[in-house]
PDB file of C-alpha atoms in Angstrom:
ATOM      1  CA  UNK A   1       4.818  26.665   9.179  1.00  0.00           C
ATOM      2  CA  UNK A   2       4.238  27.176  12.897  1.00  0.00           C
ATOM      3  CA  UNK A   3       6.506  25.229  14.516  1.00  0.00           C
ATOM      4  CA  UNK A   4       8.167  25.734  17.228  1.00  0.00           C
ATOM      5  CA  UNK A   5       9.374  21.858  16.107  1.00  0.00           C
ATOM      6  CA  UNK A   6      11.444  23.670  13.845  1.00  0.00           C
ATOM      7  CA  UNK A   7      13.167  26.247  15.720  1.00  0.00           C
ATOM      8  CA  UNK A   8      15.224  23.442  17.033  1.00  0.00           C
ATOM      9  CA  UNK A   9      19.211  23.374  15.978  1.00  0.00           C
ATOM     10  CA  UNK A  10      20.496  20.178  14.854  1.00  0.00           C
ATOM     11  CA  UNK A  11      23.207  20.172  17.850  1.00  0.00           C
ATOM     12  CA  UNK A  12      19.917  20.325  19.844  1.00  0.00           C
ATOM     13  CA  UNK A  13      18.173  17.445  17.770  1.00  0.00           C
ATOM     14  CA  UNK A  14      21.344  15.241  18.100  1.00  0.00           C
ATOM     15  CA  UNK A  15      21.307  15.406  21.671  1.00  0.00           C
ATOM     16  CA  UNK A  16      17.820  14.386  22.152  1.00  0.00           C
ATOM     17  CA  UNK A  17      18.278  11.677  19.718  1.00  0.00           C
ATOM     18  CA  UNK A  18      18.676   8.136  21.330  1.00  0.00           C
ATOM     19  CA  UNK A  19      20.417   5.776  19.270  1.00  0.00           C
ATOM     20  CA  UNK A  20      20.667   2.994  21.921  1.00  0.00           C
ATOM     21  CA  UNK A  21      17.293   2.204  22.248  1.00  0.00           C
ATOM     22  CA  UNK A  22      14.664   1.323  19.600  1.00  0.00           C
ATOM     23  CA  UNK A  23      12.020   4.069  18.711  1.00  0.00           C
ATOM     24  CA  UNK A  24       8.827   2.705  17.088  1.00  0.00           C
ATOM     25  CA  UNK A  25       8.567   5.674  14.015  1.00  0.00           C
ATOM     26  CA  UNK A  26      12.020   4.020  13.308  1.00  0.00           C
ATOM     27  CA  UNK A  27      11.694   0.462  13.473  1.00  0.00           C
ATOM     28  CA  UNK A  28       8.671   1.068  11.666  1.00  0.00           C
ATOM     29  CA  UNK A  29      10.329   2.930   8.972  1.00  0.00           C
ATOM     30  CA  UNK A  30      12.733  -0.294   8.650  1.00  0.00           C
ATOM     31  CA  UNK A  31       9.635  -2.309   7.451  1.00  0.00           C
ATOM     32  CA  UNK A  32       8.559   0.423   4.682  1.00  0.00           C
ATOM     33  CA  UNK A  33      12.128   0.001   3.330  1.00  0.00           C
ATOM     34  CA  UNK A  34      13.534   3.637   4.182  1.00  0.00           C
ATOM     35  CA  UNK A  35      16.996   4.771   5.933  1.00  0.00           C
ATOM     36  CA  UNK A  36      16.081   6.947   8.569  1.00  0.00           C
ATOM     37  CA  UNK A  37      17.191   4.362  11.346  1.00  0.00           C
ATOM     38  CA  UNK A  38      19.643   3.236  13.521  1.00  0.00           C
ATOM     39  CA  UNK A  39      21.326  -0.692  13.795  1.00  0.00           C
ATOM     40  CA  UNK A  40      19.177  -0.482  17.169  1.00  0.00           C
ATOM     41  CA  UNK A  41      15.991  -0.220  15.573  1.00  0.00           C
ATOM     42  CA  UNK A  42      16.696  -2.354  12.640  1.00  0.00           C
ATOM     43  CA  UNK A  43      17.881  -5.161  15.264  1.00  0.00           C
ATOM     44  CA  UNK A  44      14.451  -4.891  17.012  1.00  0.00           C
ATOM     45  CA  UNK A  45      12.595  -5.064  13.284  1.00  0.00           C
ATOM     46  CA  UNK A  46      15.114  -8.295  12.479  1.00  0.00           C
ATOM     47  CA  UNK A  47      13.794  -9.761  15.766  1.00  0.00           C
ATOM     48  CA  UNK A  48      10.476  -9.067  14.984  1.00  0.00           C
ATOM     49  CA  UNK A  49      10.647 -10.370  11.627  1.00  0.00           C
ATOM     50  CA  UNK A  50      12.121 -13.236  13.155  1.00  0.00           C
ATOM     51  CA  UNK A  51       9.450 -13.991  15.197  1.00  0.00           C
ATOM     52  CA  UNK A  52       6.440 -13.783  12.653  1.00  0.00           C
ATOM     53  CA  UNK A  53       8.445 -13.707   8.813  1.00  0.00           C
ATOM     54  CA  UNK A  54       5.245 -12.129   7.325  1.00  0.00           C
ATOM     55  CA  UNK A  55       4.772  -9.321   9.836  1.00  0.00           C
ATOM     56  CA  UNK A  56       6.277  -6.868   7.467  1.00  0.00           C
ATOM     57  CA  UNK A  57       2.511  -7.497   5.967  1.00  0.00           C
ATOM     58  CA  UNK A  58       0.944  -6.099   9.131  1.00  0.00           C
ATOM     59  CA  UNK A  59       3.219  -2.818   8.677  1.00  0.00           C
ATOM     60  CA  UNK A  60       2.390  -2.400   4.957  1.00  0.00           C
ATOM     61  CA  UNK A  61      -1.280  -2.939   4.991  1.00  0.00           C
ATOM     62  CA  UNK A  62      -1.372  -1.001   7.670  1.00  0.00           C
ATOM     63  CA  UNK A  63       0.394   1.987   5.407  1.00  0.00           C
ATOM     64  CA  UNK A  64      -2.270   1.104   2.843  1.00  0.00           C
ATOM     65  CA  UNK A  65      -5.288   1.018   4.865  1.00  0.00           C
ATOM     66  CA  UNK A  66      -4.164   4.716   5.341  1.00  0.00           C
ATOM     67  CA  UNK A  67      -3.793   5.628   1.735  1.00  0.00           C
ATOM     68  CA  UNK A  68      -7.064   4.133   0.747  1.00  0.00           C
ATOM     69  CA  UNK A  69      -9.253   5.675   4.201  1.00  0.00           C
ATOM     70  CA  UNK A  70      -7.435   9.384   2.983  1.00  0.00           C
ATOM     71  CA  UNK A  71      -8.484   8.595  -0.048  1.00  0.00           C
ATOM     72  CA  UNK A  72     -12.498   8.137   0.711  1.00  0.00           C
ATOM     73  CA  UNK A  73     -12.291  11.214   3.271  1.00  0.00           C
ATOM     74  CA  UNK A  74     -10.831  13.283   0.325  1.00  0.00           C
ATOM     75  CA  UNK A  75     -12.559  12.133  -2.696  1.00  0.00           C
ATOM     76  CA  UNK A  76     -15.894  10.945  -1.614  1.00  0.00           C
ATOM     77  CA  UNK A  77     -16.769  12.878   1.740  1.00  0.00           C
ATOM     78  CA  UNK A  78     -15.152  16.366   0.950  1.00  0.00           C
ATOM     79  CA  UNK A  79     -13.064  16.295   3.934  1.00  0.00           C
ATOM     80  CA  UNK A  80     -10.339  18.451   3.922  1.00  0.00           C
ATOM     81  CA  UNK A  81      -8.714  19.030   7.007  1.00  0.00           C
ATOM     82  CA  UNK A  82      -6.374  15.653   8.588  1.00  0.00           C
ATOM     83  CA  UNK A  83      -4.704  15.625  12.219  1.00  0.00           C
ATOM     84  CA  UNK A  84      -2.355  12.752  11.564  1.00  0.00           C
ATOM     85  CA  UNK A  85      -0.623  11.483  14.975  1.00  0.00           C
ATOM     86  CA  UNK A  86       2.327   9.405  15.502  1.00  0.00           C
ATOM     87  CA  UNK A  87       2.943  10.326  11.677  1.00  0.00           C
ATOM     88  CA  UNK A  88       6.155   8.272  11.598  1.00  0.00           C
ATOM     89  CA  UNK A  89       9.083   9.466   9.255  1.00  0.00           C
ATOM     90  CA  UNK A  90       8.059  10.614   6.021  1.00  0.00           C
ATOM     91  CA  UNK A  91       7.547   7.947   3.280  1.00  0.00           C
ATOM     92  CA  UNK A  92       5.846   7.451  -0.184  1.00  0.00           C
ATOM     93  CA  UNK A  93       2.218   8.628   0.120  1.00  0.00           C
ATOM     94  CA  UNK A  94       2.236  10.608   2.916  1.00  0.00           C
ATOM     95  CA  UNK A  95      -0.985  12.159   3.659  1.00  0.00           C
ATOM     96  CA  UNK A  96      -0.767  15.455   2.416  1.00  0.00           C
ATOM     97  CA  UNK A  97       0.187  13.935  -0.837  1.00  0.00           C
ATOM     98  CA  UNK A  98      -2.694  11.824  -1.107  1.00  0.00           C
ATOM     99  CA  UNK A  99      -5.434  14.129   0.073  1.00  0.00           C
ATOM    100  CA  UNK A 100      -3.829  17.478  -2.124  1.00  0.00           C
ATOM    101  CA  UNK A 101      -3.844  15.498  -5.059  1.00  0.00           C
ATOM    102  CA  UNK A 102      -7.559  15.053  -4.779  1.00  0.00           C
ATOM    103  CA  UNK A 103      -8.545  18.395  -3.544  1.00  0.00           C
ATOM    104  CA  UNK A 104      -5.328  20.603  -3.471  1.00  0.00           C
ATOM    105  CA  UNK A 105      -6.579  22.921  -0.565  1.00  0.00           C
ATOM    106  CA  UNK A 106      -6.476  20.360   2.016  1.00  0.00           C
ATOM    107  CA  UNK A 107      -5.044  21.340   5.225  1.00  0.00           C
ATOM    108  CA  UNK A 108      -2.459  18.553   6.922  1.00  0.00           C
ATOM    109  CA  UNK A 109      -1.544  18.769  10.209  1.00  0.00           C
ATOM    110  CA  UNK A 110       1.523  15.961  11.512  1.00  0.00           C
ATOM    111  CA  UNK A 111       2.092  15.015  14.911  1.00  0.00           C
ATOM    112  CA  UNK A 112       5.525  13.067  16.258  1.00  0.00           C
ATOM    113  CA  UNK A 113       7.611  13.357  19.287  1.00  0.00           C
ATOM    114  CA  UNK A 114      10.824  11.751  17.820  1.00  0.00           C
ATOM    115  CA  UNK A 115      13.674  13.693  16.976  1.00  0.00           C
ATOM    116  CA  UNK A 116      14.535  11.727  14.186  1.00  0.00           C
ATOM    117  CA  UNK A 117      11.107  12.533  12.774  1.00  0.00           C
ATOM    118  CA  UNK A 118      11.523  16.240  13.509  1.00  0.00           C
ATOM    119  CA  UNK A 119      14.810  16.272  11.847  1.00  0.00           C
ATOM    120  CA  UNK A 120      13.043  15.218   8.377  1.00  0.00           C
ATOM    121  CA  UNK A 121       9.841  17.792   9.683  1.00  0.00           C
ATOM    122  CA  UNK A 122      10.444  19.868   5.982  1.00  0.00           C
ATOM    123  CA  UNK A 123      10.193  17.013   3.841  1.00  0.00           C
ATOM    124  CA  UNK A 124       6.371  16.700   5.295  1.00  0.00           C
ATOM    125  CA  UNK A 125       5.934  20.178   4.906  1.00  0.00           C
ATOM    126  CA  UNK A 126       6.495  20.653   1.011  1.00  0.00           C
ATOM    127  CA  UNK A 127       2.817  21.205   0.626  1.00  0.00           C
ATOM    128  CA  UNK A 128       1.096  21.909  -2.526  1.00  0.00           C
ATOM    129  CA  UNK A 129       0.110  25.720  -3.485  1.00  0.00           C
ATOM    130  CA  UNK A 130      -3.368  25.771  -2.468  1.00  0.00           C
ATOM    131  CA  UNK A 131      -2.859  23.534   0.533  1.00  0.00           C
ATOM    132  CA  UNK A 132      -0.915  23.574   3.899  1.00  0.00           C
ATOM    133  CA  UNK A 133       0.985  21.413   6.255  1.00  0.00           C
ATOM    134  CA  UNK A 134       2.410  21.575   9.562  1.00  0.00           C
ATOM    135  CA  UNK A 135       4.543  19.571  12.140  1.00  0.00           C
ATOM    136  CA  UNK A 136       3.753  19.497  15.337  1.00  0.00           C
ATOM    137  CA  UNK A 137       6.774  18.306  17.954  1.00  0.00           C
ATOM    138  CA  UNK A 138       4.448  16.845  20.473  1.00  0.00           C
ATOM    139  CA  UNK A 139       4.096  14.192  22.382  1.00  0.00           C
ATOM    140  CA  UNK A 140       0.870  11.742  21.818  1.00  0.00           C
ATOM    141  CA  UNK A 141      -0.187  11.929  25.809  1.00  0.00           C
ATOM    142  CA  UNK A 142      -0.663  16.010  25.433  1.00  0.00           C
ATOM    143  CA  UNK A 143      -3.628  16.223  23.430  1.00  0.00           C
ATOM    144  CA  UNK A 144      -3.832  19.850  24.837  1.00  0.00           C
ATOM    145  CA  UNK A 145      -0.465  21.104  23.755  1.00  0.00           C
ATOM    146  CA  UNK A 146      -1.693  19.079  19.941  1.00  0.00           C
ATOM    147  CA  UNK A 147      -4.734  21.078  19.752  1.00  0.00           C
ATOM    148  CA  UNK A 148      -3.805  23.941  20.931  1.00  0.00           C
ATOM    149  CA  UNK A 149      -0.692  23.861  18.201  1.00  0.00           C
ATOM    150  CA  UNK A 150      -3.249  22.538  15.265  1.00  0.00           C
ATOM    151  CA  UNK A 151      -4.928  25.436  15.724  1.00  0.00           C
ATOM    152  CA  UNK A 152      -3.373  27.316  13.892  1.00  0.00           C
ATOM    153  CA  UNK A 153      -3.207  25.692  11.021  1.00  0.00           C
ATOM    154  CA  UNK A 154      -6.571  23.839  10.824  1.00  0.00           C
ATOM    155  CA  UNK A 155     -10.257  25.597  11.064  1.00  0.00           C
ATOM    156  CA  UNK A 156     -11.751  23.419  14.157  1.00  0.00           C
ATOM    157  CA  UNK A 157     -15.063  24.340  13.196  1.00  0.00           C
ATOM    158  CA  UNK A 158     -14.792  22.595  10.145  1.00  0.00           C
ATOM    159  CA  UNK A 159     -14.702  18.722   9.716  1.00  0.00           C
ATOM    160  CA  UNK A 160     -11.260  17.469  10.240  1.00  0.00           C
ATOM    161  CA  UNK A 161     -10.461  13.326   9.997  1.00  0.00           C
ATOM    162  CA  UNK A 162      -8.575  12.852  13.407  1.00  0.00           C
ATOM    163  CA  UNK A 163      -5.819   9.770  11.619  1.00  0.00           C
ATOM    164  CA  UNK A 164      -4.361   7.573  15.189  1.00  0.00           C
ATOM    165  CA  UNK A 165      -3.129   4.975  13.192  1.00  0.00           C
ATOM    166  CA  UNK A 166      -0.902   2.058  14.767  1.00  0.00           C
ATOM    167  CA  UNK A 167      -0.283   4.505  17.745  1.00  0.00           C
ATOM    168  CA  UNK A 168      -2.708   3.392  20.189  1.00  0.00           C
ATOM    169  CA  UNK A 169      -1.538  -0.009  20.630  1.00  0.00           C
ATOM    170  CA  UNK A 170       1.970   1.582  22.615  1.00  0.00           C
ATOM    171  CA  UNK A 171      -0.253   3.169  25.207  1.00  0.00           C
ATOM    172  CA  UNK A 172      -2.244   1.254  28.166  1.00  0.00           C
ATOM    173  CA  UNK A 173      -5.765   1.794  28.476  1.00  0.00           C
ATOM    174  CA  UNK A 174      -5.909   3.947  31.655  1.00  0.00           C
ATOM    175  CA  UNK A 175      -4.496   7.104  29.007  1.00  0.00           C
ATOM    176  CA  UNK A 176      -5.790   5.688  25.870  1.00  0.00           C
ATOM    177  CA  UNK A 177      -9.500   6.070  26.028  1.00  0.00           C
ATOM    178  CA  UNK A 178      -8.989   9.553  27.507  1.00  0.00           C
ATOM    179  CA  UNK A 179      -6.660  10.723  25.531  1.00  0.00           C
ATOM    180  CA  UNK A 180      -8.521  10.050  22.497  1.00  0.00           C
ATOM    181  CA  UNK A 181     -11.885  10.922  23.981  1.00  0.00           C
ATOM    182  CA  UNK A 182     -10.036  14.439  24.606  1.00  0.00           C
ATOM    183  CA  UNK A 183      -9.144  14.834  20.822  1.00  0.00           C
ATOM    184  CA  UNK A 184     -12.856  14.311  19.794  1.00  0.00           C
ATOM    185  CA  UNK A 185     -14.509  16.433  22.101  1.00  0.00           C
ATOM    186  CA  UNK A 186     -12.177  19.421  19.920  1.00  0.00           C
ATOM    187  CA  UNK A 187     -13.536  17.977  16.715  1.00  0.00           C
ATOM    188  CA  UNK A 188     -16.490  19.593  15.352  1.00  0.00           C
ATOM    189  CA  UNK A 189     -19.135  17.353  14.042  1.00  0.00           C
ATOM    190  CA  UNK A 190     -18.277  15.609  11.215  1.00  0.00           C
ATOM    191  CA  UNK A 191     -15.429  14.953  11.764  1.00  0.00           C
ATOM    192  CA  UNK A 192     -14.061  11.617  11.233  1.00  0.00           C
ATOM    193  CA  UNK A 193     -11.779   9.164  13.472  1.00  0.00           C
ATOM    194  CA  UNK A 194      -9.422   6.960  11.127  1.00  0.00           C
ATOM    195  CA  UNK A 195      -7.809   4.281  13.369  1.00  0.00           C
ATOM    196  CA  UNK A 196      -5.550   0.970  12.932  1.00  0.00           C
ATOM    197  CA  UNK A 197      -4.826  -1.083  15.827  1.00  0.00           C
ATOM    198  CA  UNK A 198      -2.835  -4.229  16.504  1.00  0.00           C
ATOM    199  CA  UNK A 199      -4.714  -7.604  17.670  1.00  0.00           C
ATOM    200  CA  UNK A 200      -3.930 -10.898  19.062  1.00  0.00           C
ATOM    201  CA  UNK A 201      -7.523 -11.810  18.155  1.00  0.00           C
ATOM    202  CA  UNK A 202      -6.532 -13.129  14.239  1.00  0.00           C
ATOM    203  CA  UNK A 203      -3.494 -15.213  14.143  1.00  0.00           C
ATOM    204  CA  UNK A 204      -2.328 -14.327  18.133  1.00  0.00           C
ATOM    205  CA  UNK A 205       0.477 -17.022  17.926  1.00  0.00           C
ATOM    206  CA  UNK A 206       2.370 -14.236  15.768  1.00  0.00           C
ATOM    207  CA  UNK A 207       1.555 -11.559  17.114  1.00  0.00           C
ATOM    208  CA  UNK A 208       2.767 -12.442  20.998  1.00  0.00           C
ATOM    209  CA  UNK A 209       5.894 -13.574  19.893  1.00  0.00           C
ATOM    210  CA  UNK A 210       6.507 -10.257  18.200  1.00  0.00           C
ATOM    211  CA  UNK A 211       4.935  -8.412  21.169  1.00  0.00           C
ATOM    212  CA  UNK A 212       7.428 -10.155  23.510  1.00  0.00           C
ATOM    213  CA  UNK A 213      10.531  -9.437  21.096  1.00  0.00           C
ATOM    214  CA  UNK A 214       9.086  -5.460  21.368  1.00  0.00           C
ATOM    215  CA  UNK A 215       8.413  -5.587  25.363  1.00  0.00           C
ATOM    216  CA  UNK A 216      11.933  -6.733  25.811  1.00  0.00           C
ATOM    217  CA  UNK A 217      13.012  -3.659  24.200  1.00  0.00           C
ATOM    218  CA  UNK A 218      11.253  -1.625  26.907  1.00  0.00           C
ATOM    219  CA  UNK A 219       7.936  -0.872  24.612  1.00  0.00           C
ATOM    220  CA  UNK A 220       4.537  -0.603  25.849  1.00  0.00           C
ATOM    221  CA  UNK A 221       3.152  -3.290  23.674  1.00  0.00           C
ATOM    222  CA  UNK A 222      -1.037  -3.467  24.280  1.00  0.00           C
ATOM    223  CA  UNK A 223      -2.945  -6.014  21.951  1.00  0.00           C
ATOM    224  CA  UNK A 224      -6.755  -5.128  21.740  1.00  0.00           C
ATOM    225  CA  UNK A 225      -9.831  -6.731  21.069  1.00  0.00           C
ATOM    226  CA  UNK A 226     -12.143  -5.868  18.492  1.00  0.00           C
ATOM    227  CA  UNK A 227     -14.633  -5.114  21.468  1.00  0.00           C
ATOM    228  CA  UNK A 228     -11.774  -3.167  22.984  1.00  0.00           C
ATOM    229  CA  UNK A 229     -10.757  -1.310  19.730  1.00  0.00           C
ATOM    230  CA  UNK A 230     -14.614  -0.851  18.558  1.00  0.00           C
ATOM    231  CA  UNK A 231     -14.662   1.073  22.411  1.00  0.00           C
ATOM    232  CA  UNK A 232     -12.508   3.800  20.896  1.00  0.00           C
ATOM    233  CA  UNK A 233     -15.883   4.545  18.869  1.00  0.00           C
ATOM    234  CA  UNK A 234     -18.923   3.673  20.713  1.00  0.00           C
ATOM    235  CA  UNK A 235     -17.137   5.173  23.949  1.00  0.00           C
ATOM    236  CA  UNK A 236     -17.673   8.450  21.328  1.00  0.00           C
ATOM    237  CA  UNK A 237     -20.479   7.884  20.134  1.00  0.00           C
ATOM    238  CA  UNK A 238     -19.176   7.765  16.794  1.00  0.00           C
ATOM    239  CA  UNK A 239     -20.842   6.719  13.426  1.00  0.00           C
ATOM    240  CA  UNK A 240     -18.662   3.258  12.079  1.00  0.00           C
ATOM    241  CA  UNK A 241     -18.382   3.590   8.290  1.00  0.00           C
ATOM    242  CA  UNK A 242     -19.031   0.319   6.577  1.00  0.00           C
ATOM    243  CA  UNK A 243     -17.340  -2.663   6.702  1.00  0.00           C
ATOM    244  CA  UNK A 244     -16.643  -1.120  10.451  1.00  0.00           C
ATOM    245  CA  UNK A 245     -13.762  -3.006  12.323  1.00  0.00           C
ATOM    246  CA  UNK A 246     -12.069  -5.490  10.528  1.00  0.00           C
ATOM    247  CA  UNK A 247      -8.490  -6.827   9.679  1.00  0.00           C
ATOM    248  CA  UNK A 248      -6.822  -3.927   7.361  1.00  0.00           C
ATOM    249  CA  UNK A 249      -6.507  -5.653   4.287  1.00  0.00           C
ATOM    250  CA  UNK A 250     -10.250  -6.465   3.968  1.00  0.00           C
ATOM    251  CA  UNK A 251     -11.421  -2.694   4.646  1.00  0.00           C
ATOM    252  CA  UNK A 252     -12.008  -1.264   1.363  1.00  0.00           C
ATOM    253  CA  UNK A 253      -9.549  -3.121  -0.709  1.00  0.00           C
ATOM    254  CA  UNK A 254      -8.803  -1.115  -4.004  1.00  0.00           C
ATOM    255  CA  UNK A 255      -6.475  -3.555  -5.216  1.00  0.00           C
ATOM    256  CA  UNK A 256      -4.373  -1.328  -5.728  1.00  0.00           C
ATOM    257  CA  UNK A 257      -1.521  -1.806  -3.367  1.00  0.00           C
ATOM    258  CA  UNK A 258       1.920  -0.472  -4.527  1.00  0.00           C
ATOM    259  CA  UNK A 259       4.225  -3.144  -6.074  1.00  0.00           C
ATOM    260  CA  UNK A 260       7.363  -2.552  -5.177  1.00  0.00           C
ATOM    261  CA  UNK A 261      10.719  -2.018  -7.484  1.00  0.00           C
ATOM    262  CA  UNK A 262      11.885  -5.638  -8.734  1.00  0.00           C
ATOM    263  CA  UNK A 263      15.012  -6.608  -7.917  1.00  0.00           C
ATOM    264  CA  UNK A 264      17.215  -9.436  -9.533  1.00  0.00           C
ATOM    265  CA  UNK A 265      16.942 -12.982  -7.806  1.00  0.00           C
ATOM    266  CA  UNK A 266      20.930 -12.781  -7.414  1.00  0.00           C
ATOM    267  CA  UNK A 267      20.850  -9.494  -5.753  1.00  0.00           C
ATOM    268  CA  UNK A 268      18.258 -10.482  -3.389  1.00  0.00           C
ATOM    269  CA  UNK A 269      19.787 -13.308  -2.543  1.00  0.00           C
ATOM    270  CA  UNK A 270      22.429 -11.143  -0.615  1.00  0.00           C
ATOM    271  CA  UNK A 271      20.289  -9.109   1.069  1.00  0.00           C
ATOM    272  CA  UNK A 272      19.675 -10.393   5.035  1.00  0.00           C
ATOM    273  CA  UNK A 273      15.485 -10.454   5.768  1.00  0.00           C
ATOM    274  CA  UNK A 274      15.074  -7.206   6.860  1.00  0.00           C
ATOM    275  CA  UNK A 275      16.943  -5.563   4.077  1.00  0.00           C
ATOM    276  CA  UNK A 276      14.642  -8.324   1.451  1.00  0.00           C
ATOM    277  CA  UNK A 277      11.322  -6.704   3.287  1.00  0.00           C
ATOM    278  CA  UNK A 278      11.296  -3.649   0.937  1.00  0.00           C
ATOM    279  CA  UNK A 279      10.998  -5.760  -2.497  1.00  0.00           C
ATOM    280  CA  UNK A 280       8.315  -8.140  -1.504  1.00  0.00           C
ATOM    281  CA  UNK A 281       4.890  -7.390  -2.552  1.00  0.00           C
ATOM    282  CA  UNK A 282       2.191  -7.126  -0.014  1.00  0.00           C
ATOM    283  CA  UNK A 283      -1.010  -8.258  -2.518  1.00  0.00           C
ATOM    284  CA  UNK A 284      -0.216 -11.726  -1.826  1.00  0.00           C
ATOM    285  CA  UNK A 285      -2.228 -11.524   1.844  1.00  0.00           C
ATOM    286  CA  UNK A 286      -4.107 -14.132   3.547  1.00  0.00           C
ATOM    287  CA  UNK A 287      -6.152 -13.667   6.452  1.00  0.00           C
ATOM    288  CA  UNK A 288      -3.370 -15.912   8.338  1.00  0.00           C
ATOM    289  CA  UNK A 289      -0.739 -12.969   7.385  1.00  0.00           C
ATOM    290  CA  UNK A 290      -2.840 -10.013   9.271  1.00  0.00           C
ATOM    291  CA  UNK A 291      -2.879  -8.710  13.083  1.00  0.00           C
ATOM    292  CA  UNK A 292      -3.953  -4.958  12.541  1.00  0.00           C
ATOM    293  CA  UNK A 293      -7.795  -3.895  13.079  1.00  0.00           C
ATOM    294  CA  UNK A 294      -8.491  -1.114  10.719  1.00  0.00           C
ATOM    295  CA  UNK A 295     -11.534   1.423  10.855  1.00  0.00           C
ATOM    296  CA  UNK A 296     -12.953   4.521   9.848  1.00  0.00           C
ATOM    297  CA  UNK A 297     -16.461   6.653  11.798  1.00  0.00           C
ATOM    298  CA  UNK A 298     -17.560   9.698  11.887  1.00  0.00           C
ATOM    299  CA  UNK A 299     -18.712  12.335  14.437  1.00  0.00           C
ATOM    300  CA  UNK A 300     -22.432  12.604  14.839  1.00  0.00           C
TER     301      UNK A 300
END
């Protein structure tokens, strides 16, 4: 465990936690159903929810599209190594999980700059045996201080799958490309970029209402293209994997999407929307549900 993300004390932790203003690892967490938020961020998910009712289906697929690109790296391509930024608060299937069940030496490397995040670091450290994980307190627009840190846990001269998934989309373009040009430079080749964006392209009535109900909230909100999101690869000169860019749910579908726990209709019934997101079950998608770009390519 390197870390000097866990040297912190939790009087230290509190104090850098903000509980007034939304965080995106939290308000995300609201969607996935967990409890590591505050009445801040779950008002920002209400609003969101709010202002496109099936949204929570962008979040989850998005989750999924993770599990199922880990997945492939793991089982099919032998990769073994994952640099997972922006990793959110820990949840079910979180990547270690999925790629040391397939090959229990894989090395897992998280990334987060929220204290909340930091304060549940150990639960996304309980690696397997064989295997390791690390957390990394770090902030997304230091890719030096992230490599430098990874280092020591992964083997940069091995392949290692580079996972930026619904992070780029709360930074503007002027540090995006960069930033991420910066990470794959350290990568050796094949290595592999697994990336999920948000798009007004698909169903953009949706989507800018939500954006506005996040940029109110004093996010950096950007909604890309597929030409701009397919730049984070070609500007790299990176390999796409088939079916290249394309809305999450239709790359690689496994059908096999966790089902949730049931719940009884009365019980339900007295839940508010947010708190009825974590029972629904995301395998009834349509293409009118979906505003996340999903895609996986390698390093020549």
């Amino acid at each position: 465990m390197s870390g000097d993300a866990l040297s912190h004390d939790p009087a230290e932790l509190r104090r850098r936690i903000d509980t007034t203003k939304a965080h995106p690892a939290r308000v995300y967490d609201v969607f996935l159903g967990g409890k590591d938020n505050y009445p801040v961020d779950r008002n920002a998910a209400a609003a969101a929810l709010a202002a496109n009712p099936r949204g929570y289906l962008d979040v989850r697929h998005n989750r999924d599209f993770l599990r199922r690109a880990v997945t492939e790296l793991a089982q099919r391509d032998g990769i073994r190594q994952f640099l997972d930024i922006g990793t959110g608060l820990p949840t079910a299937e979180n990547v270690h999980q999925i790629a040391q069940r397939i090959t229990p030496d894989s090395r897992v490397v998280y990334v987060d700059n929220d204290p909340v995040v930091l304060a549940h670091a150990r639960a996304l450290l309980t690696s397997g045996p064989d295997g390791l994980t690390d957390y990394i307190d770090a902030d997304f627009k230091n890719p030096a201080q992230i490599l430098e840190q990874a280092a020591k846990t992964l083997d940069f001269d091995q392949p290692v799958a580079l996972c930026l998934v619904a992070i780029l989309h709360f930074v503007e373009d002027e540090e995006a490309y960069p930033i991420v040009r910066g990470l794959l430079d350290a990568l050796p080749s094949g290595s592999r970029l697994v990336l999920s964006h948000l798009t007004e392209d698909l169903n953009p009535e949706n989507i800018r209402a939500v954006q506005r109900t996040y940029t109110e909230r004093g996010f950096t909100f950007v909604l890309r293209s597929a030409a701009e999101v397919e730049r984070f690869f070609t500007a790299n000169s990176l390999e796409l994997a088939e079916p290249g860019v394309v809305p999450a749910h239709h790359w690689r579908p496994d059908n096999a999407a966790p089902v949730p726990e049931q719940a009884e209709a009365a019980y339900l019934a007295s839940l508010d929307a947010i708190e009825r997101v974590r029972y629904a079950d995301i395998n009834d998608v349509t293409d009118a549900d979906i505003n996340v770009y999903a895609a996986v390519a390698k390093k020549a």
